Short mmCIF file of C-alpha atoms and ligand atoms in Angstrom, two decimals:
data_model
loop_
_atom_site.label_atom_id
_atom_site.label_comp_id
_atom_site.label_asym_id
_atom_site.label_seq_id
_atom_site.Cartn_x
_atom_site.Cartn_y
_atom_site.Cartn_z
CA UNK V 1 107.56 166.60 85.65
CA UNK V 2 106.71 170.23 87.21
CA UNK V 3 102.88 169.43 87.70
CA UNK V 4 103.88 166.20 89.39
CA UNK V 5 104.62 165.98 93.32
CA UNK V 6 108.09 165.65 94.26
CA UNK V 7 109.00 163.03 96.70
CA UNK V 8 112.57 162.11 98.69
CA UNK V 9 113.60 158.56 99.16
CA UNK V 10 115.61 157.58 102.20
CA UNK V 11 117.71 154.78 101.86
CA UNK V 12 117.79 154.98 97.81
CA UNK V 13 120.75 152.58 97.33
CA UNK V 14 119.36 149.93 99.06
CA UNK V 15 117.04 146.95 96.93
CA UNK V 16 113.63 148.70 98.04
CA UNK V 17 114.79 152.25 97.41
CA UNK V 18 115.92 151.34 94.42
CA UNK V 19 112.58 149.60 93.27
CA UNK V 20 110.85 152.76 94.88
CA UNK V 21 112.78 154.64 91.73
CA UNK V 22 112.18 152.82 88.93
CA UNK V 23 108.32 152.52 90.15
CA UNK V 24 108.03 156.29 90.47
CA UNK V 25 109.73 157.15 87.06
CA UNK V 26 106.48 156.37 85.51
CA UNK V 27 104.27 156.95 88.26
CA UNK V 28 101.45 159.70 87.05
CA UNK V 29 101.23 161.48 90.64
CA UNK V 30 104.84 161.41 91.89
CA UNK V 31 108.41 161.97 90.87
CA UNK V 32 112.11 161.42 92.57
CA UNK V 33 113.22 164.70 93.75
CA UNK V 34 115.66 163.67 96.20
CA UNK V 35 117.49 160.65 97.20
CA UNK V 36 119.11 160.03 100.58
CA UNK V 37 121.28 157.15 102.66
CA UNK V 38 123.89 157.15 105.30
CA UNK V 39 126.51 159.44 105.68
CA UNK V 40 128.86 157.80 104.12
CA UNK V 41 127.02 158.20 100.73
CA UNK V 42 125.78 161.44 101.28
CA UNK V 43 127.55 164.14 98.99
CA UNK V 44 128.52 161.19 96.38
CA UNK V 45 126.63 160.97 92.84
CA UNK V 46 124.07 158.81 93.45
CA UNK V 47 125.04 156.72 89.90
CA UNK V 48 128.63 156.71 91.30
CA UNK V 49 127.71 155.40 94.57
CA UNK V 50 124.81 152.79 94.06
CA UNK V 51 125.28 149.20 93.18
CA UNK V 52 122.36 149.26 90.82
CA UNK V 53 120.59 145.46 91.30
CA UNK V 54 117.40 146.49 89.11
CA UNK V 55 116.30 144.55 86.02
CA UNK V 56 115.48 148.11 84.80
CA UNK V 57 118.11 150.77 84.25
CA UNK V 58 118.56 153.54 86.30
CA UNK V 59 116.78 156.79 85.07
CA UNK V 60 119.57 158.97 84.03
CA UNK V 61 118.08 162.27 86.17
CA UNK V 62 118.63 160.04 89.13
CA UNK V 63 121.59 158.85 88.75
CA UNK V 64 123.10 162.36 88.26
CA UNK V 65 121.65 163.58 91.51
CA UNK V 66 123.66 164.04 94.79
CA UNK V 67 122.81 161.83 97.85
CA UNK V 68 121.72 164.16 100.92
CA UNK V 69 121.79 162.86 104.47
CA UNK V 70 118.55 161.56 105.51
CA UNK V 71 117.58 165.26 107.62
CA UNK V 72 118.78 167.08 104.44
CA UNK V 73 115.45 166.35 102.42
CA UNK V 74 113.46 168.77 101.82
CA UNK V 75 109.87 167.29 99.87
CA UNK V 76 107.27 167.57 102.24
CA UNK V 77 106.52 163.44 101.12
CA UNK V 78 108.88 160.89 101.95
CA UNK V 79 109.33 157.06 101.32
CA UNK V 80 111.71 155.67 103.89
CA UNK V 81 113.13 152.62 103.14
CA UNK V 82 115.50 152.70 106.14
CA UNK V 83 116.52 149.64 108.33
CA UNK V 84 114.11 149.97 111.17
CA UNK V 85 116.61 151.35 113.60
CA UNK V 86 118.19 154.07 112.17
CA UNK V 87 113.79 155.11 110.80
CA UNK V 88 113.34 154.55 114.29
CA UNK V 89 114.98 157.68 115.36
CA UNK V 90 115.05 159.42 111.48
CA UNK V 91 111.44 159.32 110.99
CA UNK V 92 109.54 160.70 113.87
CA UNK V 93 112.56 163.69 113.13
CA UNK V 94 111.26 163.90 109.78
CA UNK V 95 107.44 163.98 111.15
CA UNK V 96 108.06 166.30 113.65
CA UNK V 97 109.44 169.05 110.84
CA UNK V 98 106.02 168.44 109.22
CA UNK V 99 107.03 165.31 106.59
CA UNK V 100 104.71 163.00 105.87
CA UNK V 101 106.82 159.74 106.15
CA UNK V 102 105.16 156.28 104.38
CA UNK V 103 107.61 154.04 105.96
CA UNK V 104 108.56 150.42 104.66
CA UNK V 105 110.27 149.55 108.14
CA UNK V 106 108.96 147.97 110.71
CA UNK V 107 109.47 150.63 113.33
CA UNK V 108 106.45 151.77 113.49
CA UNK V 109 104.16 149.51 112.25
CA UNK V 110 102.62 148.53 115.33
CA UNK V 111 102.59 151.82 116.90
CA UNK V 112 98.99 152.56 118.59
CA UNK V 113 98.72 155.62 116.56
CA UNK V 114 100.48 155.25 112.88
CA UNK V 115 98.11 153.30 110.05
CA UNK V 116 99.59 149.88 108.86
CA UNK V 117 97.94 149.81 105.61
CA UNK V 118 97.19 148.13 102.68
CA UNK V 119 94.75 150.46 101.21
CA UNK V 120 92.81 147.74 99.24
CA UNK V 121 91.96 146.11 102.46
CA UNK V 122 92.07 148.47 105.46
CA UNK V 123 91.77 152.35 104.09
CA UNK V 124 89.97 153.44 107.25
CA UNK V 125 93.15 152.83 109.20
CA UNK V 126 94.25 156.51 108.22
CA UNK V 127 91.47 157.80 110.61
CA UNK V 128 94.33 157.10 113.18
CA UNK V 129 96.73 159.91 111.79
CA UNK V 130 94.18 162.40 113.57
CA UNK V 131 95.92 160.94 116.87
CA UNK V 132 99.41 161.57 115.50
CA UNK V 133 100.84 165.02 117.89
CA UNK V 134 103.59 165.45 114.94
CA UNK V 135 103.31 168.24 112.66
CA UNK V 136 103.82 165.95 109.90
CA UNK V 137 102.72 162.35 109.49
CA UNK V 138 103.88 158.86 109.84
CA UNK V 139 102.11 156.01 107.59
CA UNK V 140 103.42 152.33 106.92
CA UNK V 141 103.06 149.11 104.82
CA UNK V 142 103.34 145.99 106.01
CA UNK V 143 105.79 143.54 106.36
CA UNK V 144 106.94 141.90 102.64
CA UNK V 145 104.98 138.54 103.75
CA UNK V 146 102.48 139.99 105.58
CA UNK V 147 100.81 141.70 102.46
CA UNK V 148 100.26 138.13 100.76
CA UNK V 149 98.64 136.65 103.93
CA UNK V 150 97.11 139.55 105.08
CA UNK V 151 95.69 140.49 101.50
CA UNK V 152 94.79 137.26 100.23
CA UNK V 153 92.77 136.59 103.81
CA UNK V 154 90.84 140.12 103.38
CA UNK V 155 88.37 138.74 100.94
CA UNK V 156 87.43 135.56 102.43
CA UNK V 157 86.15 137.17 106.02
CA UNK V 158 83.08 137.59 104.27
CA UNK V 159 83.00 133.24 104.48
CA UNK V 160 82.74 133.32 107.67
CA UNK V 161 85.12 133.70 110.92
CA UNK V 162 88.36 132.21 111.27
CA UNK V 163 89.06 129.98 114.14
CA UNK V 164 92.61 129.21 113.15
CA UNK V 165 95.39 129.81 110.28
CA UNK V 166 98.32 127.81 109.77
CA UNK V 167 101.70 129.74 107.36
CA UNK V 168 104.25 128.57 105.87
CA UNK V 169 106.98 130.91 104.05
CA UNK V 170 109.16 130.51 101.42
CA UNK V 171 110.80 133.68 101.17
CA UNK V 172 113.46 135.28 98.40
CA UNK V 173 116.81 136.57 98.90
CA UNK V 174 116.16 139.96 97.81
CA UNK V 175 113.47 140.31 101.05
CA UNK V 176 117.41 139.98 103.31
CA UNK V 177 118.75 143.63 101.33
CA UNK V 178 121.93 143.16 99.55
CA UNK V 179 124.33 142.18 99.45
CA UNK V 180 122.16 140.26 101.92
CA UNK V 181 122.67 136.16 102.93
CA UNK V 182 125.79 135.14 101.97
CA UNK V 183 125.42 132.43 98.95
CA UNK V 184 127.72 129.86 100.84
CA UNK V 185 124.34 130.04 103.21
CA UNK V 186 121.53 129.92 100.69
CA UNK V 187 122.68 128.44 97.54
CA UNK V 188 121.25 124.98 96.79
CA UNK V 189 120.01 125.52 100.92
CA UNK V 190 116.79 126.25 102.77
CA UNK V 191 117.39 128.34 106.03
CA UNK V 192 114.24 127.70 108.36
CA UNK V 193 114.45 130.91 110.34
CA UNK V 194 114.54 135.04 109.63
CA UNK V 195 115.10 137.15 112.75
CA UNK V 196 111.31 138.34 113.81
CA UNK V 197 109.79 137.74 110.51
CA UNK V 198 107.31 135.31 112.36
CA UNK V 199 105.73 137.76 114.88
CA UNK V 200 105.64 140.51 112.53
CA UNK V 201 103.09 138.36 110.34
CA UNK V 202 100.93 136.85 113.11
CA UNK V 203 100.79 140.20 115.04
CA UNK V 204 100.54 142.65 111.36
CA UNK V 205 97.78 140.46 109.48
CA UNK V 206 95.57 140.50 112.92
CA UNK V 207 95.95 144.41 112.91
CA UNK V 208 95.41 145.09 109.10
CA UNK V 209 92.18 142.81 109.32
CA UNK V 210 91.00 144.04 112.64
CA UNK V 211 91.98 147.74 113.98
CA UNK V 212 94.85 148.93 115.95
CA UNK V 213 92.72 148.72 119.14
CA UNK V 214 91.07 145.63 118.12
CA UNK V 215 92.91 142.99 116.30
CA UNK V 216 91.29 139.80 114.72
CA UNK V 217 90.47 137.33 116.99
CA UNK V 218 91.90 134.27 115.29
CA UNK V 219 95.09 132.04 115.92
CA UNK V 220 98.08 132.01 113.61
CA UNK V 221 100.66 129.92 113.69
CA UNK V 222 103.76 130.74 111.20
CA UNK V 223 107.15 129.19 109.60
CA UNK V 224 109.20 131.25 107.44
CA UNK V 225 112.25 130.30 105.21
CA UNK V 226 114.82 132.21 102.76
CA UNK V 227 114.72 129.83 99.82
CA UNK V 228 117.35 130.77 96.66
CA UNK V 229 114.92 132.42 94.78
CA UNK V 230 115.68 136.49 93.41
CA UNK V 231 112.02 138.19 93.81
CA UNK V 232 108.99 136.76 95.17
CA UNK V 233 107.32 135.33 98.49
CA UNK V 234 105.52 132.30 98.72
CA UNK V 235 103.00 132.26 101.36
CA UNK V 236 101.12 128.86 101.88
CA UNK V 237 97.99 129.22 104.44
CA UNK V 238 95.59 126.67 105.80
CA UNK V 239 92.53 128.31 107.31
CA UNK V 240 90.02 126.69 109.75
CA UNK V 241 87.08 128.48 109.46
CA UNK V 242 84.54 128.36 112.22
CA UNK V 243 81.88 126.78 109.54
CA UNK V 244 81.60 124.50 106.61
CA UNK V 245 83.79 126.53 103.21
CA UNK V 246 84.23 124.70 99.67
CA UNK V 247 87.28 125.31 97.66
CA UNK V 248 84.44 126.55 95.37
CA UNK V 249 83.21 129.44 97.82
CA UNK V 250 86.72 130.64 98.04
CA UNK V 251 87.70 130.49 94.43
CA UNK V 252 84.18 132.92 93.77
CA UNK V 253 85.60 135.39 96.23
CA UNK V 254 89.18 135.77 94.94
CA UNK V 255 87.21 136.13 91.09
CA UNK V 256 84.93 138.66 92.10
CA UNK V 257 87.77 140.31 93.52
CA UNK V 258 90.51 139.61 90.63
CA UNK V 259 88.00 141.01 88.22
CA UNK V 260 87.12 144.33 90.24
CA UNK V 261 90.80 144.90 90.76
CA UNK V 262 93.11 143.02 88.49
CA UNK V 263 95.97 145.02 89.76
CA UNK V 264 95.15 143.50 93.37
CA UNK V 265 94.37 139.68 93.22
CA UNK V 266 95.52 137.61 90.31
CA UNK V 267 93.28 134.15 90.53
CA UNK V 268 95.92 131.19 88.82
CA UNK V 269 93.97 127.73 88.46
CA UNK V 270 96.59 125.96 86.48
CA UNK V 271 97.42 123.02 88.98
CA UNK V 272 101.43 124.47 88.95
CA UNK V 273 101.07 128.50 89.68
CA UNK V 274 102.01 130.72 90.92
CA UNK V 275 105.58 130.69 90.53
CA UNK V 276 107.58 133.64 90.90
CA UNK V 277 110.21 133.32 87.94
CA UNK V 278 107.02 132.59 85.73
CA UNK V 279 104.35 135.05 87.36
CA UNK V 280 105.72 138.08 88.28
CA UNK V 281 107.00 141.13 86.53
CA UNK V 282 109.40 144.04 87.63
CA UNK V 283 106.43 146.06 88.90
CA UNK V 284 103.93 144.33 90.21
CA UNK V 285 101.88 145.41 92.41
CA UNK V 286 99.42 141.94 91.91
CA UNK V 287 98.94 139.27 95.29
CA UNK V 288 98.80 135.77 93.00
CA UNK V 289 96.29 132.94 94.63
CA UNK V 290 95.83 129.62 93.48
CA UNK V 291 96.33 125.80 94.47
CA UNK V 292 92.88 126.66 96.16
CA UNK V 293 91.97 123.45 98.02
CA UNK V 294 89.54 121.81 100.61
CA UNK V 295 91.55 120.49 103.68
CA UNK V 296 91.24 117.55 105.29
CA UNK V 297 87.79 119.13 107.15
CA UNK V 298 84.95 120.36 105.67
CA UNK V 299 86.26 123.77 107.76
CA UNK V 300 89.70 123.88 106.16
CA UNK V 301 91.01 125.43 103.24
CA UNK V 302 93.88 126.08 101.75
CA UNK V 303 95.88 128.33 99.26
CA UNK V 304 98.76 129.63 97.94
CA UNK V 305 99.67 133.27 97.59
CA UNK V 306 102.64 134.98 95.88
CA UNK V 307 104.09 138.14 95.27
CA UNK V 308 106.75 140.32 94.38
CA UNK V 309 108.90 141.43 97.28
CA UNK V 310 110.41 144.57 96.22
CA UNK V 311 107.07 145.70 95.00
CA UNK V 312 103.69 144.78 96.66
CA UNK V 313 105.58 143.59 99.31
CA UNK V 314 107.44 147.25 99.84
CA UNK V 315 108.45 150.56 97.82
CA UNK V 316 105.24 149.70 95.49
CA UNK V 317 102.91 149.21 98.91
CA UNK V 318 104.53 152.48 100.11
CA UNK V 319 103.89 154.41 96.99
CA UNK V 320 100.49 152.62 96.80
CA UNK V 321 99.96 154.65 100.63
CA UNK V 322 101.34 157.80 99.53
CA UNK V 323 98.83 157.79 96.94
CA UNK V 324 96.10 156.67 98.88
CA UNK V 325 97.14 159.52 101.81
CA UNK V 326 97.23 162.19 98.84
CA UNK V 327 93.36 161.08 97.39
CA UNK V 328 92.39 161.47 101.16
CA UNK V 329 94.13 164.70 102.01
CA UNK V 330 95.55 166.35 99.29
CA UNK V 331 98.84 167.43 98.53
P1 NAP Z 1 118.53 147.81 103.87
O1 NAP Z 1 119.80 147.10 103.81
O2 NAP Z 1 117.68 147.57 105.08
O3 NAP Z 1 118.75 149.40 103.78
C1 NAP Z 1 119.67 149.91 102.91
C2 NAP Z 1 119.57 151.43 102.86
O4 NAP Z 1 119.63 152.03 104.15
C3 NAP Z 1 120.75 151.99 102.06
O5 NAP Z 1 120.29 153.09 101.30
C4 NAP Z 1 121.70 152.45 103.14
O6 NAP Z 1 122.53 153.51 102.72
C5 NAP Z 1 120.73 152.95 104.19
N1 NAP Z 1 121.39 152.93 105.52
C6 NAP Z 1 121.98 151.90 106.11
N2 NAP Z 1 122.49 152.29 107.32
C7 NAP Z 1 122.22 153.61 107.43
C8 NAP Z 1 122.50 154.59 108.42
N3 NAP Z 1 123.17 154.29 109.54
N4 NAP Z 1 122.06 155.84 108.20
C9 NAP Z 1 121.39 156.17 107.08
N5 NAP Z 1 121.11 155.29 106.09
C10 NAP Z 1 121.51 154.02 106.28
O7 NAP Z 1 117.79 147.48 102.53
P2 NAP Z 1 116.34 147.15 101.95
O8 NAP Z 1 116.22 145.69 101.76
O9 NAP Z 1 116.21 148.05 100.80
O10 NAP Z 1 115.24 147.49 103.06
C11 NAP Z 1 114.86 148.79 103.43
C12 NAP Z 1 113.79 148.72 104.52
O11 NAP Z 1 112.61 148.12 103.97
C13 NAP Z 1 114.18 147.86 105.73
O12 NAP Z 1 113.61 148.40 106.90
C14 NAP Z 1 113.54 146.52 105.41
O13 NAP Z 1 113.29 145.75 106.56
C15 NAP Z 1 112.25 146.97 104.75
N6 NAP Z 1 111.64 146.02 103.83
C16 NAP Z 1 112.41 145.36 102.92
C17 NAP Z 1 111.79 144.49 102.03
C18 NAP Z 1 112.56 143.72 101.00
O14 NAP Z 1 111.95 142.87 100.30
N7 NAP Z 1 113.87 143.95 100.83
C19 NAP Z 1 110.42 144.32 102.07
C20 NAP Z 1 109.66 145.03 103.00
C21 NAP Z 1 110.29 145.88 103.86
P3 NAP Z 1 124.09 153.28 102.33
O15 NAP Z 1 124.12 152.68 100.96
O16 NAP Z 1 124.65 154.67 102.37
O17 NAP Z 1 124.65 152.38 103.38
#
């Protein structure tokens, strides 16, 4: 573990930081050196203190270690999995003290100067941290939905423009935190609303497939839902292109893809997939496509993607920065 790079995770008791643990235990670059939350769990073992909702156990070194209050840390990298107003405040701190913060809140994901990235899609993004006037560095992923729309999209721009895309969610419990929406709420129940979810995938997607300056030019239009499902997103998208695209042409793109990088896009062409109870694993890191169809235009087509919450869709995205900011600059 010595020759690996030690990282803190701020809010480690909650359903991402959690993930963001069992995900580094086997990660090859990084390890948990710290863990941190509020100050009411700071001081307190963190296996004492932690409601441990992981299908995989709890490493034993990390459970033995003592929570610190978020400006205790002392690793130089950081994965903040905060809720966005208390990283609001935390993580510029944290920057300014020379930190380099890959953030899973939405605080500052839409900042003009801090990289919203998904580094399969938009790497060049980090060019912006030579704006950044902190010492350190703040980086983000995108919101958990986003990252299936916004990933799944990034291959087809090279069908052609699109004019318009149309998004429904169906989104899991485990996206809410925990102990999260109450069950009286969700079980058996769709709930047709989250608080802000809709914006932050219109406005994200345009900036991870455009730049910060210069977002796509394309209209979105987006419903989400909580469904009762544990792990996994369902994003459903109808895009208009601005010329004639087959089902065909768009099933080529996500193969050539799927087969460069099976640990991005996984291509499903069985008429029923991809679920998430049947399709996803504890740590995937894989966007699933499939029910790729022609609309009702020779312009329109449509798809599902799907992925795991927790992982692509958070403390695996942030990890998944961290490494990319580490290849780029070095530890
Ligand atoms: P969360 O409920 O947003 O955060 C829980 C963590 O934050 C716990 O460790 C908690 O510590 C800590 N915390 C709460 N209030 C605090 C305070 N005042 N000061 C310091 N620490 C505090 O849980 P989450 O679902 O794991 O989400 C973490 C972040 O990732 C959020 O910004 C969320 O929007 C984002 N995100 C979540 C998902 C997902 O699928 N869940 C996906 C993408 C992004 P205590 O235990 O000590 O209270």
């Amino acid at each position: 573990m010595n020759n690996k790079i030690p990282v803190a995770i701020l809010g480690a008791t909650g359903p991402v930081g959690q993930k963001a643990i069992t995900l580094l235990a086997s990660h090859p670059l990084f390890y948990v050196a710290e863990v941190a939350a509020s100050e009411g769990s700071a001081g307190q073992t963190y296996g004492e203190r932690v409601q441990w909702r992981n299908e995989i156990p709890l490493p034993e070194n990390v459970a033995k270690m003592t929570i610190k209050p978020l400006l205790g840390v002392t690793s130089k990298f950081i994965i903040s999995a905060l809720p966005t107003e208390i990283a609001l405040t935390t993580e510029p701190e944290l920057a300014k003290k020379g930190h380099i913060v890959c953030s899973n809140a939405a605080a500052f994901r839409m900042h003009a100067e801090v990289p919203l990235l998904i580094p399969e899609v938009n790497l060049s993004h980090l060019s912006l941290l030579s704006k950044q006037n902190w010492t350190g560095k703040i980086l983000t992923n995108p919101n958990c939905s986003t990252v299936f729309l916004a990933g799944a999209l990034a291959p087809l721009l090279a069908l052609g423009s699109f004019e318009h895309i149309n998004v429904v969610t169906l989104q899991a419990i485990s996206g809410a935190g925990y102990p999260g929406v109450p069950s009286f709420d969700i079980l058996g129940n769709i709930i047709p609303h989250i608080g802000g979810e809709e914006d932050k995938i219109r406005l994200e997607t345009k900036r991870i497939l455009g730049t910060a300056e210069n977002p796509l030019q394309c209209g979105i239009t987006v419903h989400v839902h909580r469904v009762p499902v544990l792990h996994g997103h369902t994003v459903a998208a109808h895009v208009h292109f601005s010329k004639p695209v087959t089902a065909d042409d768009v099933t080529q793109c996500f193969n050539v893809i799927a087969e460069k990088d099976p640990n991005f896009i996984k291509l499903h062409t069985a008429h029923d997939r991809p679920q998430p109870l049947r399709d996803l694993d504890p740590h995937d890191m894989r966007i699933h496509v499939g029910r790729i169809k022609q609309g009702d235009s020779p312009n329109t087509i449509g798809f599902i993607s799907m992925g795991h919450n927790l992982v692509r869709g958070a403390a695996g995205a942030a990890i998944a920065v961290l490494d990319a900011y580490v290849a780029k600059f070095g530890a």
